[in-house]
Amino acid sequence: MRKIVLSLMSVAALALAGCNAPSSSESGSATAPASSGTAAASKIANEVSGTISLRAPAQLSSKAILVVNLVDVSSEAAGSAPLASKTSPAGSFPQPFQLTFNPDQVKPNDLYVVQVVLSDGERHYAMPIQAPVLTKGNPVVVSIVMVAEQTAGEKVLAAFNAEKSQIGGMKVSNGTKLEKDVSRGWQLFRHAGDVAFIRELVDYGAKGFTSTDYAYKDGKPWAIVQETKASRDAKPSSIDRAGWNDADALVLKQHQVNGDVQVLDAEAATKLRKQALEILSIATGGKNK
């Protein structure tokens, strides 16, 4: 009789244990949150955003254009179209930007960057540092700083000033020429036997005075700076700057009056170049070298 009672108790205990065990459906639902969390972590964003600013404040014209692209820069994606792009008037800076796209087009193992191009006439701005986003642990919100690049004219002017700073070490010759109502004097500077620089002073009497620096390459003028004054010792009433690139295109064209720099017209630049050729011929006795 005792054995029968013990067997019944054992059956009851097993039944209770079975009631307390989780069902297969409950066990499956317990792992669902972890699976959902993994999916959320790997989800690709559908936009990148941030702020664009200028390193040095500048007053842009109404014609300035801003282009913002989201680009895959992986070697396999070379030449592919931007994932997202926006072109608009530049406006003022700093300013926010936002690019939206289809996240299904994003390749998790590729490298994406935000590329910004800002142009205002001849002035262009560039990003000195890349802005990687979106994949490989990179953010979706970035701050981008744009830096002004030298214009073609500014490059010529910088090269001219560098040449001018070297004339002290060049071989120099002097000359003068008297004409009706005009007194002309010059210094000619040679580098490695070639004419590199001429400084000309012309006194027009009551009509004023000019001090002009001419820079030459291969017997041709490539940069000119002329100061116009009321007299030799007076302050310049205007300064004209003209310069040409290697393709002989006029790229430096400045007419400055009292600190206000305007565009030097093509006719005035042509006149300066003609003067440069004339003084080269006079100073070299017609040899032009």
Short mmCIF file of C-alpha atoms in Angstrom, two decimals:
data_model
loop_
_atom_site.label_atom_id
_atom_site.label_comp_id
_atom_site.label_asym_id
_atom_site.label_seq_id
_atom_site.Cartn_x
_atom_site.Cartn_y
_atom_site.Cartn_z
CA MET A 1 0.00 0.00 0.00
CA ARG A 2 2.85 2.37 0.78
CA LYS A 3 4.42 1.76 -2.64
CA ILE A 4 1.20 2.69 -4.43
CA VAL A 5 0.92 6.00 -2.52
CA LEU A 6 4.51 6.93 -3.37
CA SER A 7 3.92 6.27 -7.07
CA LEU A 8 0.87 8.49 -7.11
CA MET A 9 2.83 11.27 -5.45
CA SER A 10 5.61 10.95 -8.04
CA VAL A 11 3.11 11.24 -10.89
CA ALA A 12 1.61 14.36 -9.31
CA ALA A 13 5.04 15.99 -8.97
CA LEU A 14 5.85 15.32 -12.60
CA ALA A 15 2.52 16.81 -13.62
CA LEU A 16 3.17 19.97 -11.63
CA ALA A 17 6.64 20.30 -13.16
CA GLY A 18 5.11 20.01 -16.62
CA CYS A 19 2.61 22.79 -15.84
CA ASN A 20 5.41 25.18 -14.74
CA ALA A 21 7.67 24.57 -17.81
CA PRO A 22 7.41 27.25 -20.56
CA SER A 23 5.68 26.32 -23.75
CA SER A 24 7.60 26.32 -27.04
CA SER A 25 5.74 29.47 -28.19
CA GLU A 26 6.63 31.36 -24.99
CA SER A 27 10.26 30.36 -25.33
CA GLY A 28 10.37 31.71 -28.87
CA SER A 29 8.85 35.06 -27.87
CA ALA A 30 11.50 35.54 -25.20
CA THR A 31 14.22 35.85 -27.87
CA ALA A 32 12.23 38.28 -30.05
CA PRO A 33 13.46 41.52 -28.40
CA ALA A 34 17.13 40.60 -28.99
CA SER A 35 16.40 39.87 -32.67
CA SER A 36 14.56 43.19 -33.04
CA GLY A 37 17.44 45.08 -31.42
CA THR A 38 19.95 43.61 -33.87
CA ALA A 39 17.85 44.68 -36.83
CA ALA A 40 17.55 48.23 -35.50
CA ALA A 41 21.29 48.48 -34.99
CA SER A 42 22.01 47.51 -38.61
CA LYS A 43 19.37 49.78 -40.12
CA ILE A 44 20.77 52.32 -42.61
CA ALA A 45 19.73 55.96 -42.22
CA ASN A 46 17.82 57.62 -45.06
CA GLU A 47 19.41 61.06 -44.69
CA VAL A 48 22.61 62.90 -43.83
CA SER A 49 22.72 66.48 -42.59
CA GLY A 50 24.92 69.09 -40.99
CA THR A 51 26.27 72.62 -41.26
CA ILE A 52 28.39 74.33 -43.92
CA SER A 53 30.53 77.36 -42.98
CA LEU A 54 33.36 79.46 -44.43
CA ARG A 55 36.75 79.48 -42.71
CA ALA A 56 37.14 83.17 -43.54
CA PRO A 57 33.94 85.26 -43.66
CA ALA A 58 33.19 86.55 -47.16
CA GLN A 59 30.48 88.56 -48.86
CA LEU A 60 29.22 86.40 -51.71
CA SER A 61 27.38 87.72 -54.73
CA SER A 62 23.82 86.80 -55.66
CA LYS A 63 25.27 84.57 -58.40
CA ALA A 64 27.10 82.26 -55.99
CA ILE A 65 26.08 78.60 -56.35
CA LEU A 66 26.25 75.82 -53.74
CA VAL A 67 26.30 72.13 -54.72
CA VAL A 68 26.09 69.38 -52.07
CA ASN A 69 26.54 65.73 -53.08
CA LEU A 70 26.54 62.42 -51.22
CA VAL A 71 29.07 60.29 -53.09
CA ASP A 72 30.34 56.72 -52.91
CA VAL A 73 34.12 57.10 -53.14
CA SER A 74 34.97 53.40 -53.02
CA SER A 75 37.24 52.35 -55.86
CA GLU A 76 34.56 50.03 -57.24
CA ALA A 77 32.10 52.93 -57.44
CA ALA A 78 34.38 55.34 -59.32
CA GLY A 79 32.37 57.50 -61.71
CA SER A 80 28.99 56.52 -60.31
CA ALA A 81 26.24 59.12 -59.86
CA PRO A 82 25.80 60.73 -56.40
CA LEU A 83 23.46 58.93 -54.04
CA ALA A 84 21.85 62.32 -53.37
CA SER A 85 22.49 65.83 -54.68
CA LYS A 86 21.25 69.37 -54.13
CA THR A 87 22.07 72.58 -56.03
CA SER A 88 20.90 75.99 -54.84
CA PRO A 89 21.87 79.67 -54.56
CA ALA A 90 24.62 79.93 -51.96
CA GLY A 91 22.93 82.41 -49.63
CA SER A 92 24.70 83.24 -46.38
CA PHE A 93 26.90 81.12 -44.10
CA PRO A 94 26.92 79.20 -41.88
CA GLN A 95 23.90 77.30 -43.15
CA PRO A 96 22.37 73.86 -42.61
CA PHE A 97 22.03 71.16 -45.26
CA GLN A 98 20.08 67.93 -45.56
CA LEU A 99 20.24 65.15 -48.14
CA THR A 100 17.69 62.32 -48.26
CA PHE A 101 18.08 59.09 -50.21
CA ASN A 102 16.90 55.47 -50.53
CA PRO A 103 18.74 53.46 -47.83
CA ASP A 104 18.37 50.31 -49.95
CA GLN A 105 20.94 51.80 -52.35
CA VAL A 106 23.58 52.08 -49.63
CA LYS A 107 26.29 49.42 -49.61
CA PRO A 108 27.39 48.93 -45.97
CA ASN A 109 30.98 48.08 -46.93
CA ASP A 110 31.46 51.15 -49.19
CA LEU A 111 32.76 54.56 -48.14
CA TYR A 112 30.47 57.58 -48.53
CA VAL A 113 31.40 61.25 -48.20
CA VAL A 114 29.60 64.57 -48.43
CA GLN A 115 31.20 66.69 -51.15
CA VAL A 116 30.47 70.44 -51.24
CA VAL A 117 31.33 72.77 -54.12
CA LEU A 118 30.88 76.53 -53.75
CA SER A 119 31.56 78.92 -56.64
CA ASP A 120 31.09 82.65 -57.00
CA GLY A 121 32.22 83.80 -60.43
CA GLU A 122 35.98 83.24 -60.64
CA ARG A 123 36.16 82.46 -56.92
CA HIS A 124 35.92 78.80 -55.89
CA TYR A 125 35.80 77.29 -52.41
CA ALA A 126 36.96 73.78 -51.54
CA MET A 127 36.86 71.35 -48.62
CA PRO A 128 40.34 70.90 -47.10
CA ILE A 129 39.12 67.85 -45.16
CA GLN A 130 36.82 65.07 -46.37
CA ALA A 131 33.50 64.46 -44.60
CA PRO A 132 32.89 60.67 -44.42
CA VAL A 133 29.37 59.68 -43.38
CA LEU A 134 26.87 56.88 -43.05
CA THR A 135 28.90 53.63 -43.11
CA LYS A 136 31.96 52.17 -41.38
CA GLY A 137 30.97 53.79 -38.10
CA ASN A 138 30.89 57.32 -39.55
CA PRO A 139 28.22 59.84 -38.43
CA VAL A 140 25.16 61.04 -40.30
CA VAL A 141 25.56 64.64 -39.05
CA VAL A 142 28.73 66.56 -40.00
CA SER A 143 30.21 70.06 -39.89
CA ILE A 144 31.90 71.17 -43.12
CA VAL A 145 34.29 74.14 -43.47
CA MET A 146 34.96 75.67 -46.90
CA VAL A 147 38.20 77.46 -47.81
CA ALA A 148 38.61 79.99 -50.61
CA GLU A 149 41.01 78.99 -53.38
CA GLN A 150 43.18 81.46 -55.27
CA THR A 151 41.67 82.70 -58.51
CA ALA A 152 43.73 82.46 -61.69
CA GLY A 153 44.38 86.20 -61.43
CA GLU A 154 45.54 85.94 -57.82
CA LYS A 155 47.97 83.17 -58.78
CA VAL A 156 49.49 85.43 -61.46
CA LEU A 157 49.73 88.33 -59.01
CA ALA A 158 51.39 86.11 -56.38
CA ALA A 159 53.92 84.92 -58.96
CA PHE A 160 54.55 88.52 -60.03
CA ASN A 161 55.21 89.62 -56.44
CA ALA A 162 57.55 86.66 -55.96
CA GLU A 163 59.46 87.66 -59.10
CA LYS A 164 59.58 91.27 -57.95
CA SER A 165 61.10 90.24 -54.62
CA GLN A 166 64.02 88.61 -56.47
CA ILE A 167 65.13 91.56 -58.62
CA GLY A 168 67.72 92.63 -56.05
CA GLY A 169 69.81 89.62 -57.05
CA MET A 170 69.47 90.18 -60.82
CA LYS A 171 71.78 91.97 -63.19
CA VAL A 172 70.49 95.51 -63.70
CA SER A 173 70.96 98.18 -66.37
CA ASN A 174 69.55 101.72 -66.51
CA GLY A 175 68.39 104.06 -69.20
CA THR A 176 66.60 107.33 -69.90
CA LYS A 177 64.82 108.94 -72.82
CA LEU A 178 63.58 112.48 -73.25
CA GLU A 179 60.60 113.15 -75.49
CA LYS A 180 58.44 116.20 -76.04
CA ASP A 181 56.68 116.88 -72.72
CA VAL A 182 57.67 113.41 -71.49
CA SER A 183 60.65 112.28 -69.40
CA ARG A 184 61.22 108.52 -69.24
CA GLY A 185 63.60 106.44 -67.14
CA TRP A 186 63.89 102.71 -66.52
CA GLN A 187 65.73 99.87 -64.86
CA LEU A 188 66.02 96.58 -66.72
CA PHE A 189 66.63 93.37 -64.74
CA ARG A 190 67.99 90.18 -66.28
CA HIS A 191 67.91 86.63 -64.95
CA ALA A 192 70.15 84.03 -66.62
CA GLY A 193 70.66 86.48 -69.46
CA ASP A 194 66.96 86.99 -70.19
CA VAL A 195 64.88 90.10 -69.50
CA ALA A 196 62.78 89.28 -66.43
CA PHE A 197 61.62 92.66 -65.16
CA ILE A 198 61.50 96.33 -66.16
CA ARG A 199 60.64 99.22 -63.86
CA GLU A 200 59.63 102.33 -65.78
CA LEU A 201 59.08 105.88 -64.47
CA VAL A 202 57.38 108.34 -66.82
CA ASP A 203 56.88 112.03 -66.00
CA TYR A 204 54.18 113.66 -68.15
CA GLY A 205 54.59 117.06 -66.47
CA ALA A 206 51.23 118.65 -65.72
CA LYS A 207 49.50 115.52 -67.02
CA GLY A 208 50.80 113.36 -64.20
CA PHE A 209 53.26 110.58 -63.48
CA THR A 210 53.28 106.78 -63.84
CA SER A 211 55.37 104.13 -62.11
CA THR A 212 55.08 100.77 -63.84
CA ASP A 213 56.52 97.32 -63.17
CA TYR A 214 56.56 94.85 -66.05
CA ALA A 215 57.36 91.13 -65.75
CA TYR A 216 58.41 89.10 -68.80
CA LYS A 217 58.73 85.47 -69.86
CA ASP A 218 60.36 84.44 -73.13
CA GLY A 219 60.30 88.03 -74.34
CA LYS A 220 56.58 88.49 -73.66
CA PRO A 221 54.92 90.50 -70.85
CA TRP A 222 52.91 88.32 -68.48
CA ALA A 223 52.16 90.67 -65.56
CA ILE A 224 51.99 94.46 -65.21
CA VAL A 225 51.29 96.78 -62.27
CA GLN A 226 50.98 100.50 -62.99
CA GLU A 227 50.51 103.31 -60.47
CA THR A 228 49.14 106.63 -61.75
CA LYS A 229 49.94 109.73 -59.70
CA ALA A 230 49.60 113.51 -59.92
CA SER A 231 53.38 113.77 -59.43
CA ARG A 232 56.36 111.58 -58.60
CA ASP A 233 56.00 111.94 -54.82
CA ALA A 234 52.19 111.91 -54.70
CA LYS A 235 50.09 108.97 -53.56
CA PRO A 236 48.66 106.80 -56.36
CA SER A 237 45.27 107.97 -57.61
CA SER A 238 44.77 104.58 -59.25
CA ILE A 239 46.53 101.23 -59.62
CA ASP A 240 46.00 98.97 -62.62
CA ARG A 241 47.02 95.31 -62.58
CA ALA A 242 46.97 93.04 -65.63
CA GLY A 243 48.24 89.49 -66.07
CA TRP A 244 48.01 86.62 -68.52
CA ASN A 245 48.14 82.85 -67.99
CA ASP A 246 50.19 80.36 -70.00
CA ALA A 247 47.42 80.20 -72.61
CA ASP A 248 47.75 83.99 -73.06
CA ALA A 249 44.30 84.64 -71.58
CA LEU A 250 43.79 87.77 -69.47
CA VAL A 251 43.17 86.54 -65.91
CA LEU A 252 44.48 89.37 -63.71
CA LYS A 253 42.35 92.45 -64.33
CA GLN A 254 42.13 94.95 -61.51
CA HIS A 255 41.52 98.69 -61.50
CA GLN A 256 41.92 100.05 -57.97
CA VAL A 257 40.84 103.52 -56.89
CA ASN A 258 41.09 104.52 -53.20
CA GLY A 259 40.97 100.90 -52.07
CA ASP A 260 37.97 100.04 -54.24
CA VAL A 261 39.00 97.26 -56.65
CA GLN A 262 37.02 97.05 -59.87
CA VAL A 263 37.44 95.02 -63.04
CA LEU A 264 40.05 96.36 -65.46
CA ASP A 265 38.52 96.36 -68.93
CA ALA A 266 40.16 94.45 -71.76
CA GLU A 267 41.02 97.60 -73.70
CA ALA A 268 42.99 99.04 -70.77
CA ALA A 269 44.82 95.71 -70.34
CA THR A 270 45.71 95.69 -74.04
CA LYS A 271 47.09 99.23 -73.72
CA LEU A 272 49.30 98.18 -70.79
CA ARG A 273 50.65 95.24 -72.74
CA LYS A 274 51.46 97.51 -75.67
CA GLN A 275 53.39 99.77 -73.29
CA ALA A 276 55.28 96.73 -71.99
CA LEU A 277 56.39 95.80 -75.50
CA GLU A 278 57.38 99.40 -76.27
CA ILE A 279 59.58 99.82 -73.21
CA LEU A 280 61.12 96.37 -73.83
CA SER A 281 62.11 97.49 -77.32
CA ILE A 282 63.46 100.85 -76.07
CA ALA A 283 65.40 99.34 -73.16
CA THR A 284 66.99 96.59 -75.29
CA GLY A 285 67.71 98.69 -78.38
CA GLY A 286 65.10 96.83 -80.41
CA LYS A 287 66.45 93.37 -79.59
CA ASN A 288 63.58 92.54 -77.17
CA LYS A 289 65.90 90.28 -75.20
#
